Coordinates of C-alpha atoms in Angstrom, one line a residue:
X1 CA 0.0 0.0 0.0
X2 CA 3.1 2.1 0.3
X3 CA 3.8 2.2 -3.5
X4 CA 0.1 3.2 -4.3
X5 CA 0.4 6.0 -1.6
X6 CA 3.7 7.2 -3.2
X7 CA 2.3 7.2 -6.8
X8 CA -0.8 8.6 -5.6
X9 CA 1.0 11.6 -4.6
X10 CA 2.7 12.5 -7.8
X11 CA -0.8 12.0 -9.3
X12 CA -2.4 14.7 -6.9
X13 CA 0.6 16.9 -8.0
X14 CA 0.1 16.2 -11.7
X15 CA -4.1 16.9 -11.4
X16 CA -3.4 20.2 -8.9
X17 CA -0.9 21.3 -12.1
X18 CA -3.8 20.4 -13.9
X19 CA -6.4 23.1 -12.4
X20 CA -3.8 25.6 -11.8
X21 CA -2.6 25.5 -15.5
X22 CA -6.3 25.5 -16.7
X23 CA -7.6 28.5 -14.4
X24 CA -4.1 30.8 -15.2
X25 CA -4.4 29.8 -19.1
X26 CA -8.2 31.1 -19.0
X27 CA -7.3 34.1 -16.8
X28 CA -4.5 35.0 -19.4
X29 CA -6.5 34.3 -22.2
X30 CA -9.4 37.1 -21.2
X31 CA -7.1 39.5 -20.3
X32 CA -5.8 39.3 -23.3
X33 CA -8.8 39.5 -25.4
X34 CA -10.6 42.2 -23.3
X35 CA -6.8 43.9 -23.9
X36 CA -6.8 43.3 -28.3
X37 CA -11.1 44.3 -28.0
X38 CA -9.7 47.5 -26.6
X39 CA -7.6 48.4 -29.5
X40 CA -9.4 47.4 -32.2
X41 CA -12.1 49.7 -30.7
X42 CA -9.5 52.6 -31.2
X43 CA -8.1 51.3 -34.2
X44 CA -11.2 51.5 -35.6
X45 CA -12.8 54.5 -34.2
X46 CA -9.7 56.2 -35.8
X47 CA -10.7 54.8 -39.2
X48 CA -14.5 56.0 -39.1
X49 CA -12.8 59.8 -38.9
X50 CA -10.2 59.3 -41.3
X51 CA -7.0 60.1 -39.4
X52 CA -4.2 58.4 -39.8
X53 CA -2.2 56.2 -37.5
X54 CA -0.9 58.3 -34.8
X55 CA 2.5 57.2 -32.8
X56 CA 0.4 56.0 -29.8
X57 CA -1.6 53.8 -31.4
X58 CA 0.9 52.1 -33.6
X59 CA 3.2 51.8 -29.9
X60 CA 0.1 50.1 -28.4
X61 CA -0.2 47.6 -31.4
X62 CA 3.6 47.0 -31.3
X63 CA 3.4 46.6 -27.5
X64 CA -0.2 44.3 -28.2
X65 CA 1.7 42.0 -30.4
X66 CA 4.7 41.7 -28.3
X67 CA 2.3 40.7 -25.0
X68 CA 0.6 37.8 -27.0
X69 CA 3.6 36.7 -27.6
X70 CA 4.9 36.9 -24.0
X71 CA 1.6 35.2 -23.1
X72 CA 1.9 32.4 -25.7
X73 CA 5.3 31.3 -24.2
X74 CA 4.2 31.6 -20.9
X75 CA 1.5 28.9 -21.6
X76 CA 3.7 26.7 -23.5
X77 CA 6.3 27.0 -21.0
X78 CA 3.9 25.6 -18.4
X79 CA 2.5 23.4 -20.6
X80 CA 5.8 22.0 -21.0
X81 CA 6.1 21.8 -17.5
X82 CA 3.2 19.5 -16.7
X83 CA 4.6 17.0 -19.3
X84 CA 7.5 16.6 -17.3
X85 CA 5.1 15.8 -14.1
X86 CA 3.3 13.2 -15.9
X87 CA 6.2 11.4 -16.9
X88 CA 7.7 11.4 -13.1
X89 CA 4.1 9.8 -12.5
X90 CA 5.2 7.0 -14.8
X91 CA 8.4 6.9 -13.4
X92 CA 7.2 6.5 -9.9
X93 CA 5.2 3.8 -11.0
X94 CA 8.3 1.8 -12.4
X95 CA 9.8 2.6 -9.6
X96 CA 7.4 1.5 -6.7
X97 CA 5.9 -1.6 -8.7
X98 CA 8.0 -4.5 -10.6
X99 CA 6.8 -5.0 -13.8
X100 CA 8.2 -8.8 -14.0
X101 CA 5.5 -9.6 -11.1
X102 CA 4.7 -13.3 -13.2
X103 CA 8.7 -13.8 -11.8
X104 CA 7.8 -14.5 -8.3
X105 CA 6.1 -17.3 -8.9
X106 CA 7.2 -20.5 -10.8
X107 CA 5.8 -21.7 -14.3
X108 CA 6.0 -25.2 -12.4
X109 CA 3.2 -24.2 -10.3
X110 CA 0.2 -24.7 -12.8
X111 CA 0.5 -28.1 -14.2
X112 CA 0.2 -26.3 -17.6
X113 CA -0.6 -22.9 -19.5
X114 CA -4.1 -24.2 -20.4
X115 CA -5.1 -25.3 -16.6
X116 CA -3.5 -21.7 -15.6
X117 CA -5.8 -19.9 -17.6
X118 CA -9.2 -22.2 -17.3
X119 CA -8.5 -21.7 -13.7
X120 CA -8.2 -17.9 -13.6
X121 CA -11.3 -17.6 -16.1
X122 CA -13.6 -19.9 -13.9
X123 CA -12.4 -17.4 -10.8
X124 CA -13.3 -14.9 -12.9
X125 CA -16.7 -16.2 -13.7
X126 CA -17.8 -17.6 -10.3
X127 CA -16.2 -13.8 -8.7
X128 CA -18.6 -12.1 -11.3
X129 CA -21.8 -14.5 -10.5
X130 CA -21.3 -13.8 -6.9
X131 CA -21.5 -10.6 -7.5
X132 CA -24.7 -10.5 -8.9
X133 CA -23.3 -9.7 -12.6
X134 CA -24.8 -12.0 -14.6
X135 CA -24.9 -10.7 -17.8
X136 CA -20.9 -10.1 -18.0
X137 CA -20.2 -14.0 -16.6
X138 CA -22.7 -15.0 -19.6
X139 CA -20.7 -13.3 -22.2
X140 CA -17.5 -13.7 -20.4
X141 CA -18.1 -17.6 -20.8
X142 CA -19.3 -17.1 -24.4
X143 CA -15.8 -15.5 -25.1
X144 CA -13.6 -17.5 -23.6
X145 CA -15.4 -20.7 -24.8
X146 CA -15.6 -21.7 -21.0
X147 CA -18.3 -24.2 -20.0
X148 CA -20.0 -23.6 -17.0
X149 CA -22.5 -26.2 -16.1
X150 CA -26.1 -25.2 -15.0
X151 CA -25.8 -27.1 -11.8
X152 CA -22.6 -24.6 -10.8
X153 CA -25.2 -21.4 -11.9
X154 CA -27.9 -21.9 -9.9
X155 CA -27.1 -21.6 -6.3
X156 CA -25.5 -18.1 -7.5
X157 CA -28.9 -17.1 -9.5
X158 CA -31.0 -18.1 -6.6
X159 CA -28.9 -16.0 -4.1
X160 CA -28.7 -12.9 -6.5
X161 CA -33.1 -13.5 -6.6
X162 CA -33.6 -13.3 -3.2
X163 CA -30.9 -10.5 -2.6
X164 CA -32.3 -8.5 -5.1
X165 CA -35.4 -8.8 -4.0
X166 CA -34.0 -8.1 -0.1
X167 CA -33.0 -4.6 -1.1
X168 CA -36.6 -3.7 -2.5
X169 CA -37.6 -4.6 0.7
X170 CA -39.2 -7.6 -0.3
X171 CA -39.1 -10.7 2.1
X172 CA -41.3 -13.0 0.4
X173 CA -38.6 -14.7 -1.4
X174 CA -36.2 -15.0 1.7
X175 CA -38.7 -16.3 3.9
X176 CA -39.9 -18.9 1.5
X177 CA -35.8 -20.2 1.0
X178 CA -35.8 -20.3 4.6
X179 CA -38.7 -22.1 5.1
X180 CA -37.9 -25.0 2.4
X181 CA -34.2 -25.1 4.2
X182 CA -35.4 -25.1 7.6
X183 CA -34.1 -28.4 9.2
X184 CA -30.4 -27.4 7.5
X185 CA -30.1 -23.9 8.8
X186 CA -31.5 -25.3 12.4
X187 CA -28.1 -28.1 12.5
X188 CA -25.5 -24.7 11.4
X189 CA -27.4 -22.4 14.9
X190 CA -28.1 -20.5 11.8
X191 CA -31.4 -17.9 13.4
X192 CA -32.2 -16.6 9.7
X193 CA -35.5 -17.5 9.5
X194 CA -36.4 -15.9 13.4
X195 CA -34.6 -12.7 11.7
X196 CA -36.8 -12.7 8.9
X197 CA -40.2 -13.3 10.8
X198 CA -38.8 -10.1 13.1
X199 CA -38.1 -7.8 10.2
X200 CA -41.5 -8.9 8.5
X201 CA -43.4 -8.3 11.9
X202 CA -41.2 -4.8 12.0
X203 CA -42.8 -4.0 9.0
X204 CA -46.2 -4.4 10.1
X205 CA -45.4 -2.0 13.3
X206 CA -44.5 0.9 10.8
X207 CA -47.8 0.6 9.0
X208 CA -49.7 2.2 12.0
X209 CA -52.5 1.2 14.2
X210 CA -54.2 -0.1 10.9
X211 CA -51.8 -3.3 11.3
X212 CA -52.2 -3.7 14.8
X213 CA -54.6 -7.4 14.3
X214 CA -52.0 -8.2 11.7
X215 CA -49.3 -8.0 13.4
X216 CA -50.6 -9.7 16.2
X217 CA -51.8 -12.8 14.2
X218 CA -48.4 -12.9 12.5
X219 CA -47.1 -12.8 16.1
X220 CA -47.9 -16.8 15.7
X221 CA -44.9 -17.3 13.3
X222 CA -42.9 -16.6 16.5
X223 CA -43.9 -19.8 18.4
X224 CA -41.0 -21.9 17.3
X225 CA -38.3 -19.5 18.2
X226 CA -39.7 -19.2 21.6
X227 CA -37.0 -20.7 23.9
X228 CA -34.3 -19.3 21.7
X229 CA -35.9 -15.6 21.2
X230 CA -37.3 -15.3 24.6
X231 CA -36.3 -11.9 25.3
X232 CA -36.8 -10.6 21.2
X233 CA -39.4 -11.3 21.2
X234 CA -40.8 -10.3 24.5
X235 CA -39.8 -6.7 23.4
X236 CA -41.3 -7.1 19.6
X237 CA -45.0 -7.4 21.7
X238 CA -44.4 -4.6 24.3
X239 CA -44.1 -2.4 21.5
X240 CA -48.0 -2.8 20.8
X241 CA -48.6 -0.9 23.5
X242 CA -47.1 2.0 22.0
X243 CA -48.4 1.6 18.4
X244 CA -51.2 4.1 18.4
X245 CA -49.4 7.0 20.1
X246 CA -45.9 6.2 17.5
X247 CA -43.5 3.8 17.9
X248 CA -41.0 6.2 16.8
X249 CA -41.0 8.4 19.2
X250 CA -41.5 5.5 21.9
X251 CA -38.9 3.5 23.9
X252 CA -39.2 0.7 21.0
X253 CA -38.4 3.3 17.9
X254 CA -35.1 1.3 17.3
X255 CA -36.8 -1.1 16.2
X256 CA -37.4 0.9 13.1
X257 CA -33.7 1.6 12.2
X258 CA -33.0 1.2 8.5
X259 CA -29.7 -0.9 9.4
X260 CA -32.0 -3.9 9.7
X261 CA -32.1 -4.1 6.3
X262 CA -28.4 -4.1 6.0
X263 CA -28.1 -6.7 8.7
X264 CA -30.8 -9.0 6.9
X265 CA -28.8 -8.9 3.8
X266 CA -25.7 -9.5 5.5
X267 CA -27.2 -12.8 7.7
X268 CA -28.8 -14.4 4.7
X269 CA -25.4 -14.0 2.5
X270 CA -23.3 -15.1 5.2
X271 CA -25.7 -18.5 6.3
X272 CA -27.1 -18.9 2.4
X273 CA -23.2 -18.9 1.5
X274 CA -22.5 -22.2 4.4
X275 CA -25.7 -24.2 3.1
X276 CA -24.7 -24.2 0.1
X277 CA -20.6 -25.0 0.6
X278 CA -19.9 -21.6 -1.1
X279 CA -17.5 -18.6 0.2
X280 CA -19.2 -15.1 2.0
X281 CA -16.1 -13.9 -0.4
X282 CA -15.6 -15.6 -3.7
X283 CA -12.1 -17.0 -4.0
X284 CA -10.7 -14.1 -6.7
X285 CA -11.4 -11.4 -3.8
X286 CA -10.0 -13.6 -1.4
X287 CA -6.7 -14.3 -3.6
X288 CA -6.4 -10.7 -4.7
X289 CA -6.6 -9.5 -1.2
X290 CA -3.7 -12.2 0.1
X291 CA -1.5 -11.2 -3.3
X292 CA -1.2 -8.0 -2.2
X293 CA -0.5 -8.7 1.0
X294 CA 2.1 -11.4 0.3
X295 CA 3.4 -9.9 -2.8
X296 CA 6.0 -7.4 -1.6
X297 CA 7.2 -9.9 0.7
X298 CA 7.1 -12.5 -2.2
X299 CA 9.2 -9.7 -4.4
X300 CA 11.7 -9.1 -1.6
X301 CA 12.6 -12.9 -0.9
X302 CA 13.0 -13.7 -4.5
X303 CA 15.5 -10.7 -4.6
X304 CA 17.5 -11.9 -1.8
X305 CA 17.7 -15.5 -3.5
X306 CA 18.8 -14.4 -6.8
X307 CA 21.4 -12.1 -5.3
X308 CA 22.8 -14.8 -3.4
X309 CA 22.4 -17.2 -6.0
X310 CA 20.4 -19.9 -4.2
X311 CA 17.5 -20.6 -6.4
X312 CA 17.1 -24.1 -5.0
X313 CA 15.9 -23.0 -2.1
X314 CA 12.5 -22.4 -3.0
X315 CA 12.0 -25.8 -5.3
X316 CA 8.7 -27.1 -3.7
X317 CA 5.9 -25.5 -6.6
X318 CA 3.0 -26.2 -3.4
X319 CA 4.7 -24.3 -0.3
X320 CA 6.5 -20.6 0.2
X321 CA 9.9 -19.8 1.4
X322 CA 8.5 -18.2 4.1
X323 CA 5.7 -17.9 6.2
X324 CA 3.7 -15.1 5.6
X325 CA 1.2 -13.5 8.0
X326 CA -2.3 -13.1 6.3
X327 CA -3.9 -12.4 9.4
X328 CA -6.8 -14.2 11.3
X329 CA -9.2 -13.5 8.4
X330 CA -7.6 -16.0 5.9
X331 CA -6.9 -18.6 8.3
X332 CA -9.3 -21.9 6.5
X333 CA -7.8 -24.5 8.0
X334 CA -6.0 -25.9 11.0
X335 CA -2.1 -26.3 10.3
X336 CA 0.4 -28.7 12.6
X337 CA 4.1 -28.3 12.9
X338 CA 5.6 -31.1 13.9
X339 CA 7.9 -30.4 17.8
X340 CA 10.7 -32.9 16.6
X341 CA 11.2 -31.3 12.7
X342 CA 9.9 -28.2 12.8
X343 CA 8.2 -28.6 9.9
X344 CA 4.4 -27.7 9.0
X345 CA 2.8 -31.5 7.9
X346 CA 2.0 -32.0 4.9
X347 CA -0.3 -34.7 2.4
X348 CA 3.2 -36.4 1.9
X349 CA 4.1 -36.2 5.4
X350 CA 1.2 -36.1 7.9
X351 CA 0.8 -36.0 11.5
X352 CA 0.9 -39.5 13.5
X353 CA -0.4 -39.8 16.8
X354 CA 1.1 -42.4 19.0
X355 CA -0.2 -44.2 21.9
X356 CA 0.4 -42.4 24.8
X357 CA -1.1 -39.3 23.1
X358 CA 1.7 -37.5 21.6
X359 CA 1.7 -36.3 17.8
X360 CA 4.7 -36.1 15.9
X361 CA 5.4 -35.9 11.8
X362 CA 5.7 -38.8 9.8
X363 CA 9.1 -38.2 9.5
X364 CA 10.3 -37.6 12.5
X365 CA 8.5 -41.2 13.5
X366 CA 10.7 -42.6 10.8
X367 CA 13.8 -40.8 12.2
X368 CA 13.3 -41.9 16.0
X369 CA 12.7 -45.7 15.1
X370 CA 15.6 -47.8 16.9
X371 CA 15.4 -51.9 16.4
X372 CA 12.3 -52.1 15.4
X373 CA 10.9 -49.7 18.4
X374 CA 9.5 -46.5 19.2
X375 CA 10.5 -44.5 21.8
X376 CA 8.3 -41.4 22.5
X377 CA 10.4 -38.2 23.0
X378 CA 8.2 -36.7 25.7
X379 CA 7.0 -39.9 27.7
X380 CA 9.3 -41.6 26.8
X381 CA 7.1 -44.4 26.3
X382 CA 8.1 -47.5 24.0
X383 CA 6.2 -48.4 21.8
X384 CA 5.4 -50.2 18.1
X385 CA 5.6 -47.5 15.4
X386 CA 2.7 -49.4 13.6
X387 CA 0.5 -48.6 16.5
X388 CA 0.5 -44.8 15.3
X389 CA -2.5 -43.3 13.6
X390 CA -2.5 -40.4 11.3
X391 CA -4.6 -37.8 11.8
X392 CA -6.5 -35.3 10.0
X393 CA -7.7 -32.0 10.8

């Protein structure tokens, strides 16, 4: 973020040379004219009576012709000026950002050129379905002769449906979803469909004393919430009691905060997105967000190993160098170390848990076997190495 900062400041300069240059080139510019309307007035007043050219006019026309000129330079010269900013805008670009960015990582990573660029398109395409933009993923896919079954569609068209229809303020859609996924969102703790019962009974309370009966008979839809809800619910029906003098101005007008809306969106993307095994972020976000993170970092380290000329230490095309600190957000999965190696597990070398409790690395199990026997470095309890389980997280 650094770089961006740095070239965003010779931007601001460029665009404030920008305004300047523009306002001082129109001031100039009226002068000027209001200055050449002035003598051709006298110029030609001096015709109408026949005189000829006195000495004063012909030193203001000389003195005329030599302040356009003046003025012309003096514009140019600025001119000339800004193109020298813009070009230290495009140097501060080169500068800050390394253009050979497809370096950092090897080609050895993508099993081939083709698999590298069906898997950036599909990102491309499920990024843009998640994002509600249907009609560029359809012509995306049409361009880039990707086929995208109608099976990997749908869960994104149903989401973008109800979402849409979430913003008008509609919860017709979102209820009936719930409704049909019921018994799945009760095994994730997921409270969606209490949430949308409230906001639809919330909607009744702002229609007045007029909705009073209707709200109360929808009050019905909170019965299976009960022991859950207890105390929502408790204050959804004490604010009847204010509805014909204005729940706004009453101890219960929070209850008609706009930022419901926001929150309903949010809960239903968030629980909608763990039904269906999909992301709250769709995996290009995600990965762009980490890249620039990890990029500089990337950049630096594969500097340092070129100038000391030890490319071999970073051979493995499915592990970094380094450990790099995405922060608690991007953490997916639970990682092991082994105490023995100090190495993270991996599929080629999990984590084996022995009798007595312990886990260690493959490897290192492999490395502490004497005579056919384990010994446990923390027990030390002996033991058969067969005896050891993997495990996964």
């Amino acid at each position: 973020m650094e770089q961006c900062a740095c070239v965003e400041r010779e931007l601001d300069k460029v665009l404030q040379k920008f305004l300047t240059y523009g306002q001082l080139c129109e001031r100039s510019l009226e002068e000027l004219l209001h200055y050449v309307g002035q003598l051709r007035a006298e110029l030609a007043g001096a015709a109408l009576q026949g005189t000829p050219l006195s000495a004063t006019l012909s030193l203001l026309m000389s003195q005329c012709c030599r302040k356009i000129k003046d003025t012309v330079q003096k514009l140019a010269s600025d001119h000339k000026d800004i193109h020298s900013s813009v070009s230290r805008v495009g140097k501060a670009i080169d500068r800050n950002f390394d253009s050979e960015i497809c370096g950092v990582v090897s080609d050895s990573v993508w099993d081939s050129r083709e698999k590298q660029q069906q898997s950036l398109q599909t990102a491309i395409v499920e990024h843009l379905y998640q994002q509600g933009m249907l009609s560029v993923a359809e012509e995306l896919c049409q361009e880039s002769t990707l086929s995208v079954d109608l099976d990997f569609k749908q869960p994104f068209l149903e989401l973008n449906r109800i979402l849409e229809a979430l913003h008008q303020q509609d919860l017709g859609p979102a209820l009936e979803w719930a409704v049909n996924h019921r018994q799945r969102l009760l095994e994730l703790n997921s409270s969606l469909e209490f949430k949308l019962h409230r906001l639809h009974f919330i909607c009744l309370l702002a229609g007045g004393p007029e909705k009073q009966l209707e709200a109360l008979s929808y009050a019905r839809h909170f019965q299976p919430f009960a022991r859950l809800h207890q105390r929502e619910i408790q204050v959804m029906m004490g604010s009847l009691v204010y509805l014909r003098l204005g729940l706004e101005k009453s101890p219960y007008g929070h209850l008609l905060d706009g930022s419901h809306w926001v929150e309903i969106c949010e809960t239903f993307t968030r629980d909608a997105c763990s039904l269906l095994g999909l992301s709250v972020e769709s995996p290009l976000s995600v990965s762009f967000a980490s890249g620039c993170v990890a990029l500089p970092v990337l950049m630096n380290i594969k500097a340092v190993i070129e100038q000391r000329q030890c490319t071999g230490v970073w051979s493995h095309k499915d592990e970094l160098p380094i450990e790099i600190e995405l922060g608690m957000k991007c953490w997916y999965h639970s990682v092991f170390a082994c105490p023995i190696l100090r190495q993270q597990t991996s599929d080629s070398n999990p984590p084996i848990k022995l009798i007595c409790g312990h886990v260690i690395s493959r490897d290192a199990l492999n490395k502490l076997i004497n005579g056919g026997k384990l010994k446990c470095p923390y027990c030390p309890m002996e033991q058969n190495p067969a005896d050891g389980k993997r495990i996964i997280f």
